[in-house]
Coordinates of C-alpha atoms in Angstrom, one line a residue:
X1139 CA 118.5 116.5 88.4
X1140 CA 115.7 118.8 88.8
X1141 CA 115.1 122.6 87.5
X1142 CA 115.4 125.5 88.8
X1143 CA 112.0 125.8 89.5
X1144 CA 111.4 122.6 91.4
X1145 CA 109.6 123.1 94.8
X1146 CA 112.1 121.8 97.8
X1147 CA 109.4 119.9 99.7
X1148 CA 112.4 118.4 102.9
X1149 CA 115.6 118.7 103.9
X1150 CA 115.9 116.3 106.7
X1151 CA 119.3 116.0 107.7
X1152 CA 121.0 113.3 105.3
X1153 CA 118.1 113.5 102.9
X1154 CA 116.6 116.3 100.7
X1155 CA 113.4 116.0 98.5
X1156 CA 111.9 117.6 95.4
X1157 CA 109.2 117.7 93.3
X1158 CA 109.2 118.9 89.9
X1159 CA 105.3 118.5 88.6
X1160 CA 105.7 114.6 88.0
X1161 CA 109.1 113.8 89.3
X1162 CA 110.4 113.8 92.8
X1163 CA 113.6 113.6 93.5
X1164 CA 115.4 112.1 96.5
X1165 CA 118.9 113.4 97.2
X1166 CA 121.4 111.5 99.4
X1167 CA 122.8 114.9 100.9
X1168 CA 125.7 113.7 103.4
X1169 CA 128.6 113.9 101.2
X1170 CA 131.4 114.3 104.2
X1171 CA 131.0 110.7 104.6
X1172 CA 130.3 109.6 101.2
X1173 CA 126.1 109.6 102.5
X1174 CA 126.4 106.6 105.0
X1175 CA 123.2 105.9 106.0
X1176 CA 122.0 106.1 108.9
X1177 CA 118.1 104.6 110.4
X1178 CA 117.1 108.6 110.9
X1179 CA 117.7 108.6 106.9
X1180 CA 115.7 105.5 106.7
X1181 CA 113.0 106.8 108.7
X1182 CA 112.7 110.1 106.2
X1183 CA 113.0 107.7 103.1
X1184 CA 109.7 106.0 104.0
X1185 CA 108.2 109.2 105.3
X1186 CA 108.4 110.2 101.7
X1187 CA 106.9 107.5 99.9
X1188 CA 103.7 108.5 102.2
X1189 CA 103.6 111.8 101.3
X1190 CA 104.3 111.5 97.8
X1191 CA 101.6 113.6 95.6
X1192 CA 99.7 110.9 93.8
X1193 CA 100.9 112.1 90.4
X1194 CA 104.3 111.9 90.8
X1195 CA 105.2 109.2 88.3
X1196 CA 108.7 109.1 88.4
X1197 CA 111.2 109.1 91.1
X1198 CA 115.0 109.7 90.9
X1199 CA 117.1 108.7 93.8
X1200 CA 120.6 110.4 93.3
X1201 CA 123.6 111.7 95.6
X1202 CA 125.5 114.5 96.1
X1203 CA 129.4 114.2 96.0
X1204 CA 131.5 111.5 94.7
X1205 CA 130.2 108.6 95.9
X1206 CA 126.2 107.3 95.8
X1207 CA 126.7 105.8 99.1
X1208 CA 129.2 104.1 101.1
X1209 CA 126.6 102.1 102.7
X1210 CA 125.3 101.8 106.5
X1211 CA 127.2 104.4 109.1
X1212 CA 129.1 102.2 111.3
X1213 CA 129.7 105.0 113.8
X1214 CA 125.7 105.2 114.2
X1215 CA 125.5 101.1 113.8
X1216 CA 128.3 100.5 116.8
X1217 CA 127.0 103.2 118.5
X1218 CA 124.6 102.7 122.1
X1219 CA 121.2 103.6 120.3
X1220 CA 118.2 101.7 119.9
X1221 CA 119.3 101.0 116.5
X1222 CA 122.7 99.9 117.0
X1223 CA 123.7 96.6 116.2
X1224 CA 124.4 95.6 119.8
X1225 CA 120.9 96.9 120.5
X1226 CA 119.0 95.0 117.8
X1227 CA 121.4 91.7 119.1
X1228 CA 119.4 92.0 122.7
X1229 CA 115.6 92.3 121.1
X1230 CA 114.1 88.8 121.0
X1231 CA 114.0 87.2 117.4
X1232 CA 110.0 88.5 116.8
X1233 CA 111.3 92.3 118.3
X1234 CA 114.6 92.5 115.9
X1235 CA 112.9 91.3 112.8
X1236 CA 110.0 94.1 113.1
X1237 CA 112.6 96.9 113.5
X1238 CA 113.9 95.3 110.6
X1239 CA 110.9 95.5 108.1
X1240 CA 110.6 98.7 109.5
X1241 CA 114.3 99.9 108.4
X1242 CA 113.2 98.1 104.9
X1243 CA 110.0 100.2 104.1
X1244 CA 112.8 103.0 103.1
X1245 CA 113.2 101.0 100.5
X1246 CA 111.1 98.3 99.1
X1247 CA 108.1 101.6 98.9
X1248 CA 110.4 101.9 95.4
X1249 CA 109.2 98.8 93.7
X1250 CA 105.3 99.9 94.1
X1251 CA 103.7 99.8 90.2
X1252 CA 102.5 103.6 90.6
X1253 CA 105.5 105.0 90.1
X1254 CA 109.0 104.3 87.8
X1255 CA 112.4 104.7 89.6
X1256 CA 115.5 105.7 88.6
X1257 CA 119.2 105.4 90.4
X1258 CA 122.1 107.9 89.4
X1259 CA 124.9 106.4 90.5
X1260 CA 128.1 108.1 90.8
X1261 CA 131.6 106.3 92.4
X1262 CA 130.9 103.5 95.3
X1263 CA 127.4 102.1 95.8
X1264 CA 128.1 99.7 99.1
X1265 CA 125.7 97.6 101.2
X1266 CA 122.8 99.7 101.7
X1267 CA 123.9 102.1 98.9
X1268 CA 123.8 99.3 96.6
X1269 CA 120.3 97.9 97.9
X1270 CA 119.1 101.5 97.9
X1271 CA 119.6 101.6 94.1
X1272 CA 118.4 97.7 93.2
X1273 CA 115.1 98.7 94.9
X1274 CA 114.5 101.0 92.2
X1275 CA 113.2 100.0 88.8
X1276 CA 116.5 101.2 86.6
X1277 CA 120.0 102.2 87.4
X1278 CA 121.7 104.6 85.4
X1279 CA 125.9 104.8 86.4
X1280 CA 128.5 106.8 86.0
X1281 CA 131.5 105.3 84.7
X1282 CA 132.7 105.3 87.9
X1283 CA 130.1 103.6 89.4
X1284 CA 131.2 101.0 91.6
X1285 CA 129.3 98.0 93.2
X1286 CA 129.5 96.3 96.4
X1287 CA 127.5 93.9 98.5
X1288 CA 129.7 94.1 101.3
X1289 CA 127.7 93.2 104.3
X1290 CA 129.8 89.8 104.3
X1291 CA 132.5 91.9 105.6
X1292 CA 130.8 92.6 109.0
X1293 CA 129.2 88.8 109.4
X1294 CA 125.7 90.4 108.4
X1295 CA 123.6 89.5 105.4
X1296 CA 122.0 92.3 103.2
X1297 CA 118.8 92.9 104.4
X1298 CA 116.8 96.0 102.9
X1299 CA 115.3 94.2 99.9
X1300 CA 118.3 93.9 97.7
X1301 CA 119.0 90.0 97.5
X1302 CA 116.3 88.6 95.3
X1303 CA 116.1 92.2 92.9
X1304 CA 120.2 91.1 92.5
X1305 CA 119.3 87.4 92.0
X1306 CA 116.5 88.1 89.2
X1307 CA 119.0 90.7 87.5
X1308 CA 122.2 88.0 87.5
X1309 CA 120.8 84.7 88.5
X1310 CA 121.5 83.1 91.5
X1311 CA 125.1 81.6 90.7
X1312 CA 126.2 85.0 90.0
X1313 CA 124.1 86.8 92.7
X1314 CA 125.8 84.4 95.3
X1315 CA 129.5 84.8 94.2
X1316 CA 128.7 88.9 94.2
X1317 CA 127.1 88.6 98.0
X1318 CA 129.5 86.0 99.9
X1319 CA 133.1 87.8 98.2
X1320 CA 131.4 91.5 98.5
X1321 CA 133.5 92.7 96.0
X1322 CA 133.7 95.5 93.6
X1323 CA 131.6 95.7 90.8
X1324 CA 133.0 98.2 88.1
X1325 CA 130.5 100.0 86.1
X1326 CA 131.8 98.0 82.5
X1327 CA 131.4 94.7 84.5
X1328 CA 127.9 96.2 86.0
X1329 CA 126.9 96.7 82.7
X1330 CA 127.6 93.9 81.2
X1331 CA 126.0 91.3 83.8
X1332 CA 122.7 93.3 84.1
X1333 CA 123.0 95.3 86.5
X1334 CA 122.9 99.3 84.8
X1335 CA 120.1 100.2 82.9
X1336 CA 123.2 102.5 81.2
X1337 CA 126.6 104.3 81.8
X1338 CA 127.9 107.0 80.8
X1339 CA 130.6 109.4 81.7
X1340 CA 130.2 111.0 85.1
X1341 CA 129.7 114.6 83.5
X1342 CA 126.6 113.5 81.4
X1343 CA 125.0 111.4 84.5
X1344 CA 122.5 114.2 85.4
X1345 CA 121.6 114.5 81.4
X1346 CA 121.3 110.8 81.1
X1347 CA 118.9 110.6 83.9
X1348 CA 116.6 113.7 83.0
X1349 CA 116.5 112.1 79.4
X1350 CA 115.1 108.8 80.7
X1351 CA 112.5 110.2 83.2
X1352 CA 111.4 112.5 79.9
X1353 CA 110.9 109.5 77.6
X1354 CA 109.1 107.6 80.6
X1355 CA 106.7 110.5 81.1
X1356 CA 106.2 110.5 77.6
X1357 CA 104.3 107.4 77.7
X1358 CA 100.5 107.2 78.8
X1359 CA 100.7 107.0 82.7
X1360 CA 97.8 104.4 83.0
X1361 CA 100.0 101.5 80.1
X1362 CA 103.4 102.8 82.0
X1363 CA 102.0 101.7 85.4
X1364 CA 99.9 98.3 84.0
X1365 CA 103.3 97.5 82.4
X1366 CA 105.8 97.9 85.3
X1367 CA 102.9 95.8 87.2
X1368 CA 103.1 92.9 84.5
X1369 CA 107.1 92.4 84.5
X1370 CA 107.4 92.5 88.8
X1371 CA 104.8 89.4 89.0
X1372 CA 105.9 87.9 85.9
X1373 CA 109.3 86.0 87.7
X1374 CA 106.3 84.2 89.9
X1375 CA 103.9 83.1 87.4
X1376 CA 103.5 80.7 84.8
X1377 CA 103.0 81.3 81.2
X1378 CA 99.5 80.7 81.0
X1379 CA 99.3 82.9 84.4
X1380 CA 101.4 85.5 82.6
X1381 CA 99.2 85.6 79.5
X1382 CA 96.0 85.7 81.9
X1383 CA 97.4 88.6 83.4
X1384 CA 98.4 90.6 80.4
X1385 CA 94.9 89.8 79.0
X1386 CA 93.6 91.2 81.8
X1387 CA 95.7 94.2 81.8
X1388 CA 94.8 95.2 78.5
X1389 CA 91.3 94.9 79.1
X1390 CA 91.5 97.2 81.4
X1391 CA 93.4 99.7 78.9
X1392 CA 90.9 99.7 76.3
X1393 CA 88.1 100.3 79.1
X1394 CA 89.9 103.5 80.3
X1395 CA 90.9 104.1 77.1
X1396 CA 87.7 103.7 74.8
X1397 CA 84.5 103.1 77.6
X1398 CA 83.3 99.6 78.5
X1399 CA 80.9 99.8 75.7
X1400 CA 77.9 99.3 77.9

């Protein structure tokens, strides 16, 4: 996903990052266990957003291996650290839901209207693998691709930002049905419901993606950013707030653009 001259900025264990001038790239890099997460890899996911040069404008959050991400690593969750489940269970209510916003900063930091964010997803995307990519702005799949909300499973609820992204993407019917079964999602069926940006075959995945991060670079950086900005809030406003806020949006175009005129 990136050249052969892109700059290798980390390699924390689980998690390698690039930059390539205006794209950063974020590599899932624990393929042995089809890149379970674990909170260490959270804790270097939002380390990055901070450090992020501020013009990067596009980030790409890919996987090595055959699978995206098989979702949070049980071994570390049942384990006896302070992130373990059993630990979290014995934090009062106030305690466990801070360590919890804290887990989600690794991935919400994608939604922020600076930047544009792509997913390459390749074979199973499950729990946190699936929230890791509907935190960012467009998902491109392999045909492969397969997607699962599968927190159910354990008697947990998804928690790292992914349940109202789902719910404006398939409606809440849809997004319910998806959560409480956690099935599988095939790519075809991902496509059709709203979910993928695009698929292709698993050989042109890294193409795809490269060719959508081009075209978005292509556009002027200031109307890319004022844009992404105008669809996020646009689910909680009105029309008339809607049109105020694209009036005022382009306002502010034509004043970078052209000088206030004073």
């Amino acid at each position: 996903m990136t050249s052969g001259n892109a700059v290798p900025v980390s390699d924390e264990p689980g998690v390698r990052y690039e930059l390539h001038g205006p794209v950063a790239t974020v590599t899932l890099s624990r393929p042995d266990v089809l890149n379970a997460q674990t909170p260490a890899m959270w804790t270097e996911l939002g380390n990055i957003s901070r450090k992020l040069p501020g013009d990067v404008r596009v980030v790409i959050v890919r996987a090595e291996g055959r699978a995206f991400s098989a979702g949070l690593d049980l071994s570390v969750a049942r384990g006896e650290g302070d992130s373990s489940l059993a630990r979290l269970a014995q934090l009062s209510a106030t305690e466990c839901a801070d360590r919890i916003a804290g887990f989600q900063t690794a991935f919400t930091w994608l939604r922020s209207p600076s930047i544009v964010t792509i997913a390459a997803v390749q074979g199973h995307a499950i729990g946190a693998g699936f929230q890791l990519a509907l935190n960012c702005d467009m998902r491109v799949l392999a045909d492969d691709a397969k997607f699962s909300m599968a927190e159910v499973t354990l008697g947990l609820v998804p928690d790292l930002g992914g349940t109202k992204r789902l719910t404006e993407l398939v409606g809440p019917s849809r997004a319910l049905e998806i959560c409480v079964t956690g099935r599988r999602i095939p790519a075809d069926e991902a496509d059709r419901i709203g979910l993928a940006t695009a698929v292709v075959p698993r050989a042109d995945l890294d193409a795809a993606v490269s060719d959508l991060a081009a075209a978005i670079l292509a556009g002027d950086p200031g109307a890319v950013a004022e844009i992404k900005a105008l669809l996020l809030g646009a689910p909680q406003r009105s029309y008339a707030e809607q049109d105020r806020a694209e009036r005022e949006a382009q306002t502010r175009r034509l004043s970078d653009l052209l000088g206030s005129g004073e």
